Short mmCIF file of C-alpha atoms and ligand atoms in Angstrom, two decimals:
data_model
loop_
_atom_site.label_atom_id
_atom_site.label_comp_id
_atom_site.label_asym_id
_atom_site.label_seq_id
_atom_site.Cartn_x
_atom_site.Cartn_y
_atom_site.Cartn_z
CA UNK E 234 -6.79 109.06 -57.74
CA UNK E 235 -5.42 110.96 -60.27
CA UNK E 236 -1.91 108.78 -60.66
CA UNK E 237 -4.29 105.74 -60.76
CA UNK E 238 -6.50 106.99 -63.26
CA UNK E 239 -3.86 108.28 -65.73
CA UNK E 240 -2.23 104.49 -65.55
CA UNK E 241 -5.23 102.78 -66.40
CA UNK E 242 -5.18 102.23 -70.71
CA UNK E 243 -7.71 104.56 -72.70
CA UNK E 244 -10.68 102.30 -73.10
CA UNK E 245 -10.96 101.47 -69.28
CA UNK E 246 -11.22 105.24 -68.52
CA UNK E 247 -13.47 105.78 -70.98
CA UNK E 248 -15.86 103.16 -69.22
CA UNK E 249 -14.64 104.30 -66.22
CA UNK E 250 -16.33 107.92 -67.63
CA UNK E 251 -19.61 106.00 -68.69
CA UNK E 252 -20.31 104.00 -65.73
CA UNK E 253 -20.05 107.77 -63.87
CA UNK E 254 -22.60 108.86 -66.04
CA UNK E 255 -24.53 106.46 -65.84
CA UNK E 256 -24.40 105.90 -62.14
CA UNK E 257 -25.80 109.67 -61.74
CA UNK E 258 -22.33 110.56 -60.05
CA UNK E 259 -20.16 113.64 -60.86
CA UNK E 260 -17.37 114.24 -63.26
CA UNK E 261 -14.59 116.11 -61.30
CA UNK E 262 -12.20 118.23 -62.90
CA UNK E 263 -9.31 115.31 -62.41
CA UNK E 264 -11.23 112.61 -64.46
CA UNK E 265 -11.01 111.51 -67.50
CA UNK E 266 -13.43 112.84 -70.10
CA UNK E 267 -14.11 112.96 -73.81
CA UNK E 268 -12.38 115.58 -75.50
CA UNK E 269 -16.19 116.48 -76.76
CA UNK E 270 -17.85 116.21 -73.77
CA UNK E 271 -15.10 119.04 -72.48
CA UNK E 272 -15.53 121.49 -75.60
CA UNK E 273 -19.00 120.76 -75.11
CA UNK E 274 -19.07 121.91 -70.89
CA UNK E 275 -16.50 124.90 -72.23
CA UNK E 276 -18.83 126.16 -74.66
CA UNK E 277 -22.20 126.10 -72.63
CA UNK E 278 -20.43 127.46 -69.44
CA UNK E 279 -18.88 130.41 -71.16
CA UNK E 280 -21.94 131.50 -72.86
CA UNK E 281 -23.67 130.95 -69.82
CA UNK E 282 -21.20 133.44 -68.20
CA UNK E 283 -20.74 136.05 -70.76
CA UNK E 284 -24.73 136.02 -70.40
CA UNK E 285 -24.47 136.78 -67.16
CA UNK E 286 -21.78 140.11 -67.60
CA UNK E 287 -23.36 141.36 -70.20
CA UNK E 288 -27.43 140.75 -68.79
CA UNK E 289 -25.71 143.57 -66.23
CA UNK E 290 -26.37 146.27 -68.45
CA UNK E 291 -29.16 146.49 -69.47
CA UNK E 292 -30.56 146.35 -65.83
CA UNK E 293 -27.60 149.11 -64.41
CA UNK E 294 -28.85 151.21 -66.85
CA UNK E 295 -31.93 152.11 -64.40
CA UNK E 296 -29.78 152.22 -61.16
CA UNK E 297 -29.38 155.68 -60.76
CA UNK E 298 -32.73 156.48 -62.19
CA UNK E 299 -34.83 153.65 -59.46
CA UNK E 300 -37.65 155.53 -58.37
CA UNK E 301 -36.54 155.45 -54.35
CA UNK E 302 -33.53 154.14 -51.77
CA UNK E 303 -35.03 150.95 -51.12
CA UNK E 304 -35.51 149.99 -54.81
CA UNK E 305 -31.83 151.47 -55.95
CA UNK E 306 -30.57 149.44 -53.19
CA UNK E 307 -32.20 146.15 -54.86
CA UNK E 308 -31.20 146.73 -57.83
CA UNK E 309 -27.31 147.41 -57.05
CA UNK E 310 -27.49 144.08 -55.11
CA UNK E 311 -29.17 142.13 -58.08
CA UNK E 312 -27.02 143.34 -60.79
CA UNK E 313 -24.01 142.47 -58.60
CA UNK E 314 -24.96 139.40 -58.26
CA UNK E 315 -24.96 138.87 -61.98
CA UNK E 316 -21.40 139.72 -61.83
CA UNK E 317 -20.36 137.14 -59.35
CA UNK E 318 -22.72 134.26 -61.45
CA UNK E 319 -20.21 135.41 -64.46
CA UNK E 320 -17.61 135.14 -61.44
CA UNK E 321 -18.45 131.41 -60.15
CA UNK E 322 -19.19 130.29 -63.89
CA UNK E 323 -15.73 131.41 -65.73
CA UNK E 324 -14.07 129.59 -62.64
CA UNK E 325 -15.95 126.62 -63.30
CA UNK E 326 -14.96 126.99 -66.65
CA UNK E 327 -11.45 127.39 -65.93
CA UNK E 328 -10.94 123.79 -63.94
CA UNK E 329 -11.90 122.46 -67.75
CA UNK E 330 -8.70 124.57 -69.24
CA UNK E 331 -10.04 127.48 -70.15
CA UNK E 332 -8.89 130.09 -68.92
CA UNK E 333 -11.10 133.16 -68.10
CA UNK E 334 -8.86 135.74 -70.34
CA UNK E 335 -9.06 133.24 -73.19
CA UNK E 336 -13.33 132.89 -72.87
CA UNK E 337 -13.37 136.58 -72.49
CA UNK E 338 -11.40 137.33 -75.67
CA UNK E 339 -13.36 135.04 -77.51
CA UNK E 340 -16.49 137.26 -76.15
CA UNK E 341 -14.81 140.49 -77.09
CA UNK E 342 -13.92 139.34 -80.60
CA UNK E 343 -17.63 137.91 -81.12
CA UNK E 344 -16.50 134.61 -81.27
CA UNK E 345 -18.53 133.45 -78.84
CA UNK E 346 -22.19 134.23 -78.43
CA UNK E 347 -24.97 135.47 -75.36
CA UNK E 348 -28.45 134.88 -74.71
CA UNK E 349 -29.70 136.82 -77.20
CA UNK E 350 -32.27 138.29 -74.56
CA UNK E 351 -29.87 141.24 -73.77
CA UNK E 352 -29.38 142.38 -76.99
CA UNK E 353 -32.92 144.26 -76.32
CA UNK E 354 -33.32 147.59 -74.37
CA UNK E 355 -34.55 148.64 -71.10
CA UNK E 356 -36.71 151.45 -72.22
CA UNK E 357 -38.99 152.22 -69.00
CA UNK E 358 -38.57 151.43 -65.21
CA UNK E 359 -41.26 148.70 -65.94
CA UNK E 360 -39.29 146.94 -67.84
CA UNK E 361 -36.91 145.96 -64.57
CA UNK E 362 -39.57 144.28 -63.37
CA UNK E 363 -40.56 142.39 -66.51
CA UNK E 364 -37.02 141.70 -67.08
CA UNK E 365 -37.01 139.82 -63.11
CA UNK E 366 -40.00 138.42 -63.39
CA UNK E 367 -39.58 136.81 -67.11
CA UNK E 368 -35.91 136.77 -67.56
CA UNK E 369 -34.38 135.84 -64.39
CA UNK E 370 -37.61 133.46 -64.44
CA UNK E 371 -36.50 131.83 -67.68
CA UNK E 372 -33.29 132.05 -66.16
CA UNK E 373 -34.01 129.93 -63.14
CA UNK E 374 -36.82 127.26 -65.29
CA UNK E 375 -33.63 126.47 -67.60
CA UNK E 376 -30.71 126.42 -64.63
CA UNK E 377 -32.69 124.33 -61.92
CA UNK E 378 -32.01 120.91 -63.91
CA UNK E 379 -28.62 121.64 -64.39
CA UNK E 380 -27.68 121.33 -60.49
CA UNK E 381 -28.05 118.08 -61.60
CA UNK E 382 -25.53 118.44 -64.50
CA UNK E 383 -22.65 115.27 -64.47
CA UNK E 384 -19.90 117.23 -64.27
CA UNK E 385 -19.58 119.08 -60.85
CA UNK E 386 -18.01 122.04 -61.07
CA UNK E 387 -20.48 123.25 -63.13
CA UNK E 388 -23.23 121.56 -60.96
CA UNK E 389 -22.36 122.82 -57.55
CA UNK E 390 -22.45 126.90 -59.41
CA UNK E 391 -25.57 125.97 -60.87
CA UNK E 392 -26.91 125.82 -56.51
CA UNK E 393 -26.07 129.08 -55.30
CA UNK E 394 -26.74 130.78 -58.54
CA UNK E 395 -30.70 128.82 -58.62
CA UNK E 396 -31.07 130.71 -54.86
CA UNK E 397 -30.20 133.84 -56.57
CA UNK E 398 -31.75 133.94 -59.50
CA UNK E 399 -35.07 133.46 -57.39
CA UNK E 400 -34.43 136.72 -55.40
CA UNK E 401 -34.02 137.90 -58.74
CA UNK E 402 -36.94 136.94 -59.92
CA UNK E 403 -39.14 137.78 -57.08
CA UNK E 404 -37.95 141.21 -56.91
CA UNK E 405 -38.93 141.52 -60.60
CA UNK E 406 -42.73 140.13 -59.73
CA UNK E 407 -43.08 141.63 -56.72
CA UNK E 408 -42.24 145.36 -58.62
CA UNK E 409 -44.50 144.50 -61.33
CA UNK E 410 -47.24 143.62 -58.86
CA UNK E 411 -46.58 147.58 -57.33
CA UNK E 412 -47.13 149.27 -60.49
CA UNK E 413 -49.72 146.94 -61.75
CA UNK E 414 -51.98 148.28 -58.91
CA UNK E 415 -50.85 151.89 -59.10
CA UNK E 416 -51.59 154.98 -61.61
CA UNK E 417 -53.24 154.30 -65.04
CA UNK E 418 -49.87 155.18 -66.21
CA UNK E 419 -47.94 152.98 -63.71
CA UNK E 420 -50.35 149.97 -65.30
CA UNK E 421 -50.00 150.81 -69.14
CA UNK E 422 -46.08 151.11 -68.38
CA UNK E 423 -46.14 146.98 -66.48
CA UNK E 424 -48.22 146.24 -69.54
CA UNK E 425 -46.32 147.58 -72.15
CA UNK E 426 -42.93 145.99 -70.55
CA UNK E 427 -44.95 142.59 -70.49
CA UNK E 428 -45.69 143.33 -74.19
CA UNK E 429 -41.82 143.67 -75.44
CA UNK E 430 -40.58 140.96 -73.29
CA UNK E 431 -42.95 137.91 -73.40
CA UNK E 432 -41.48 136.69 -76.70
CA UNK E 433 -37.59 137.13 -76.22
CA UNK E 434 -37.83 135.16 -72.87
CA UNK E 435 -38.90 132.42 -74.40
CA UNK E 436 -36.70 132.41 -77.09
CA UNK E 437 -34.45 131.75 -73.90
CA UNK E 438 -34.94 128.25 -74.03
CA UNK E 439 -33.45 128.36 -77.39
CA UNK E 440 -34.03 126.61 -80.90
CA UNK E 441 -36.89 124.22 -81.23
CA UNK E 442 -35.76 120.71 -80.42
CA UNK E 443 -36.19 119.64 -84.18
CA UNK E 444 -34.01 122.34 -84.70
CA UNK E 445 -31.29 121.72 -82.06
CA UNK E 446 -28.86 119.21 -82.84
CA UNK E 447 -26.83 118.96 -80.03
CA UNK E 448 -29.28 118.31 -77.17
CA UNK E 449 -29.47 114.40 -77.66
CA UNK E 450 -26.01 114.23 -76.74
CA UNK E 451 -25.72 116.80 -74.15
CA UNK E 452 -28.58 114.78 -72.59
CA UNK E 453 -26.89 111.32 -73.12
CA UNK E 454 -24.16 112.98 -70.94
CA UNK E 455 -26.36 114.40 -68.77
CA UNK E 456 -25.30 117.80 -69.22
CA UNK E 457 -28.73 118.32 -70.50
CA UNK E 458 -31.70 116.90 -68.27
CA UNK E 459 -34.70 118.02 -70.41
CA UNK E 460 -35.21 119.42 -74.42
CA UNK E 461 -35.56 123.12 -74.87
CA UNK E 462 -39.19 122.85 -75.45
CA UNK E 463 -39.99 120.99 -72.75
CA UNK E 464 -38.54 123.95 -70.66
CA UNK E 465 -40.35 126.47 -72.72
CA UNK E 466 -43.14 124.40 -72.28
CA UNK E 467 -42.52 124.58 -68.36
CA UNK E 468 -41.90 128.06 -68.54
CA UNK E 469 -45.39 129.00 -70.03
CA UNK E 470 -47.39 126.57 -67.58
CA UNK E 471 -45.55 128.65 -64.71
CA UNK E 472 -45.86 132.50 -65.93
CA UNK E 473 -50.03 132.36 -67.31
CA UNK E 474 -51.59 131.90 -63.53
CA UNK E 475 -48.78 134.31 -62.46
CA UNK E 476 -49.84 136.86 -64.90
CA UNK E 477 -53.21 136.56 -64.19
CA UNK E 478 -52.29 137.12 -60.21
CA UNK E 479 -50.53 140.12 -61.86
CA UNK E 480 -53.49 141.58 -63.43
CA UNK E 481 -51.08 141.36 -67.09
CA UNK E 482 -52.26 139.78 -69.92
CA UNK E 483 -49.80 137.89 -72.03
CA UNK E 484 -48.83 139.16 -75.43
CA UNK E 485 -49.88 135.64 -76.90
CA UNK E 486 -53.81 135.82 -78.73
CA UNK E 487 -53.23 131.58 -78.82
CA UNK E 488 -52.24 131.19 -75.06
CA UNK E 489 -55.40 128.47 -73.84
CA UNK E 490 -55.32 125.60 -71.65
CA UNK E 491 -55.35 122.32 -73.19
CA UNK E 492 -56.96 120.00 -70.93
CA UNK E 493 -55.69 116.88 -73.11
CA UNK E 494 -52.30 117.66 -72.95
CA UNK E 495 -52.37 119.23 -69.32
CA UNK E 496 -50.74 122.41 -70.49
CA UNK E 497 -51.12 125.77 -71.71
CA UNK E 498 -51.10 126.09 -75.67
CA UNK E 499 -49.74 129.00 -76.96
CA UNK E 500 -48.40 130.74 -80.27
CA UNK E 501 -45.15 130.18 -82.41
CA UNK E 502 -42.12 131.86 -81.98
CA UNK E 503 -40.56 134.36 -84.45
CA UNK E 504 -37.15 132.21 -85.02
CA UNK E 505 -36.19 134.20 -87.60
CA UNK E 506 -36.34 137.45 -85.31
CA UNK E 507 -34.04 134.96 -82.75
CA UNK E 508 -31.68 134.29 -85.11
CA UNK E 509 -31.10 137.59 -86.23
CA UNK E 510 -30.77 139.09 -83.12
CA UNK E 511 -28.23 136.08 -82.16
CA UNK E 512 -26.34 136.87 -85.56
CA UNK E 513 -25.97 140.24 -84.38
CA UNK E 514 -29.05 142.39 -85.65
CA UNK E 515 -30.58 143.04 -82.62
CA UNK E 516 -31.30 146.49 -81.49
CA UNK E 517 -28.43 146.63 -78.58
CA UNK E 518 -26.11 144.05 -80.19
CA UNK E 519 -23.38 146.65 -81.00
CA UNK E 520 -23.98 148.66 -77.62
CA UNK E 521 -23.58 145.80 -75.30
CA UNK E 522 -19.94 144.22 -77.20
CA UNK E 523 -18.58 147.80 -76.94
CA UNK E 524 -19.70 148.88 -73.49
CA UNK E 525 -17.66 145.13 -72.83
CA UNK E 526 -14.88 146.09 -74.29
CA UNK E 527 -14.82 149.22 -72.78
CA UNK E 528 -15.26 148.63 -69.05
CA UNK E 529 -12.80 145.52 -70.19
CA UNK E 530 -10.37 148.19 -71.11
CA UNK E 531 -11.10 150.49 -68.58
CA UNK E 532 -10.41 147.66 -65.54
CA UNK E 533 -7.08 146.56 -67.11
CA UNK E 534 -4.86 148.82 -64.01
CA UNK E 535 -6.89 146.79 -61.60
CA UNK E 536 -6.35 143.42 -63.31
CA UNK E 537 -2.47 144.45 -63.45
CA UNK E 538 -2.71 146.37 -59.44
CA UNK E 539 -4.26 142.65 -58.56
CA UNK E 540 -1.25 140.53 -60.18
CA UNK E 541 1.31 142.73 -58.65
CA UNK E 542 0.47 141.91 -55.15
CA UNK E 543 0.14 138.45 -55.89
CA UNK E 544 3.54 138.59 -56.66
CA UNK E 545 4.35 139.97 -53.69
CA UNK E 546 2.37 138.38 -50.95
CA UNK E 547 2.36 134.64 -52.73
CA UNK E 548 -1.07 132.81 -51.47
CA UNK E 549 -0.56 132.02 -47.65
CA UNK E 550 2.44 133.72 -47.59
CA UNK E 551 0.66 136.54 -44.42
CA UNK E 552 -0.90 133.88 -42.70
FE1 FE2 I 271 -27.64 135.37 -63.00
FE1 FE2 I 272 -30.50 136.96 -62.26
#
C-alpha cells in the first residue's frame, strides 16, 4: 500500500486520512497523516510513557519495606509492569519517528512533562494501596477509551496495558480493604493515605474542559473519545460506592448524589496546586527527574553491552 499511497497527490490522502477517521478504522504507522495529528500522538504517547517510568518510584520505594513475601512479591510484579507500559508506549511512539532516546532526553531535560500525580510521596505502606486503588484506577477510567484511539499503534498498547492496570488496581483495593479492617492504627493509616491522595487523582484527568484547548481536536481525530471532565466525572461515580465498601470516607465535605443529574456532586479542584506541581513545585518534582537521570546514567553499559551484540549476531542471523 505504501507505494500506492505515496503516488496519490496530497489532497486525496488527506481524504483518504478523513474518511479513516471517520469510518472508525485505524491509522497505521504507513499512512498518511497530518503533520499535527502526528506531533499531537508524539506528545500524548511520550508523556503517557515517561508517566509510566517515573510512577515506578514512588511505588519501589516500599518494596523492600512490604510488610510480608506475598505482598513484596506483588509489588515487584506491579512496578515491573509499569516499566514494560513505558516499554510498549515509547515503541508505539517510535513507529511515529520518535525515537525513544530523543523522548527520553526531552524527559531528562524537562522538556517534556508527567502526570503530575508522581510528583507526591509515598509516605506510609497505606499509601500503596491508595496509590492502586485511586491512581492505577484513574489510570485505567482515562486509558479504557483510548483502545479505541484512531491510530493503532497506540490503540492496540492501550489493550494489554487496560488488563494490567486492573491487576493494578485491584491489588491496591484489595490491600486497602486488609488494613481498613485491621488495627486502629492499620485504619487511621488507609484513611490518612485516602486523605492525601483523593485530590491529585483527580487532577489526573487533567485541566477543566473550559480550560483545555486541545481536546476538541484530539476528539475530532478521535484520539480523544470523551472530555476530561466527563472522565473525572466517571471516575467519582466509580470510587464513592467503592469507598463506602471500603469503610473510607472521601476527603470531599461536597461529595452527594444528585439524583437530577444521575451523578455524584462533589467539590472543586485546587488548579492552582495542579499547576504548580506540573510547573515543577511539587514536593518530589526534583527527586523523581534526578533519580531518572541517574538510573538513566547508571544503565548506559547495558544500553552499550545490548548494541554490541546486535552488531554481532544481526536479527535472525542464529536462527
Ligand atoms: Fe501503567
Ligand atoms: Fe499501573
Amino acid at each position: 500500500m505504501g507505494t500506492a499511497v505515496s503516488a496519490e497527490p496530497e489532497r486525496a490522502r488527506a481524504e483518504d486520512f478523513e474518511r479513516t477517521i471517520a469510518a472508525d478504522e485505524r491509522i497505521e504507522p504507513r499512512d498518511w497523516m497530518p503533520d499535527a495529528y502526528r506531533a499531537t500522538l508524539i506528545r500524548q504517547i511520550a508523556q503517557h510513557a515517561h508517566s509510566e517510568i517515573i510512577g515506578m518510584q514512588p511505588e519501589a520505594n516500599w518494596i523492600t519495606r512490604a510488610p510480608s513475601l506475598r505482598r513484596k512479591a506483588i509489588l515487584i510484579a506491579k512496578v515491573q509492569d509499569e516499566a514494560g507500559h513505558g516499554l510498549y508506549l515509547y515503541g508505539a511512539a517510535e513507529t511515529l519517528g520518535a525515537s525513544r532516546a530523543e523522548l527520553l532526553g526531552k524527559l531528562h531535560t524537562g522538556r517534556h512533562k508527567y502526570s503530575s500525580i508522581f510528583n507526591y510521596p509515598t509516605l506510609t505502606w497505606a499509601d500503596v494501596g491508595a496509590i492502586g486503588w485511586l491512581v492505577d484506577g484513574a489510570a485505567i477510567t482515562n486509558q479504557v477509551p483510548l483502545c479505541r484511539c484512531s491510530y493503532g499503534p497506540y490503540a492496540r498498547a492501550m489493550v494489554r496495558i487496560c488488563k494490567e492496570e486492573s491487576f493494578h488496581q485491584r491489588q491496591g483495593y484489595e490491600l486497602l480493604h486488609t488494613l481498613a479492617r485491621g488495627t486502629g492504627a492499620q485504619r487511621a493509616m488507609a484513611q490518612d493515605a485516602v486523605d492525601r491522595w483523593w485530590w491529585p487523582s483527580l487532577m489526573m484527568f487533567g485541566p477543566p474542559d473550559d480550560a483545555s484547548p486541545r481536546t476538541a481536536q484530539s476528539m475530532a481525530w478521535k484520539i480523544k473519545r470523551h472530555t476530561n471532565d466527563e472522565l473525572r466525572q466517571r471516575f467519582v461515580d466509580i470510587c464513592v460506592p467503592q469507598a463506602e465498601a471500603l469503610g473510607l470516607t472521601l476527603p470531599d465535605r461536597d461529595l452527594r448524589w444528585n439524583e437530577e443529574r444521575g451523578h455524584w456532586d462533589f467539590g472543586a479542584v485546587d488548579w492552582d496546586e495542579f499547576r504548580a506541581v506540573l510547573s515543577g513545585g511539587g514536593p518530589c518534582n526534583e527527586q523523581r527527574l534526578d533519580q531518572r537521570r541517574r538510573a538513566h546514567e547508571e544503565g548506559a553499559w547495558v544500553r552499550e553491552a545490548a548494541a554490541a551484540y546486535a552488531a554481532k549476531h544481526p536479527a535472525g542471523a542464529d536462527r
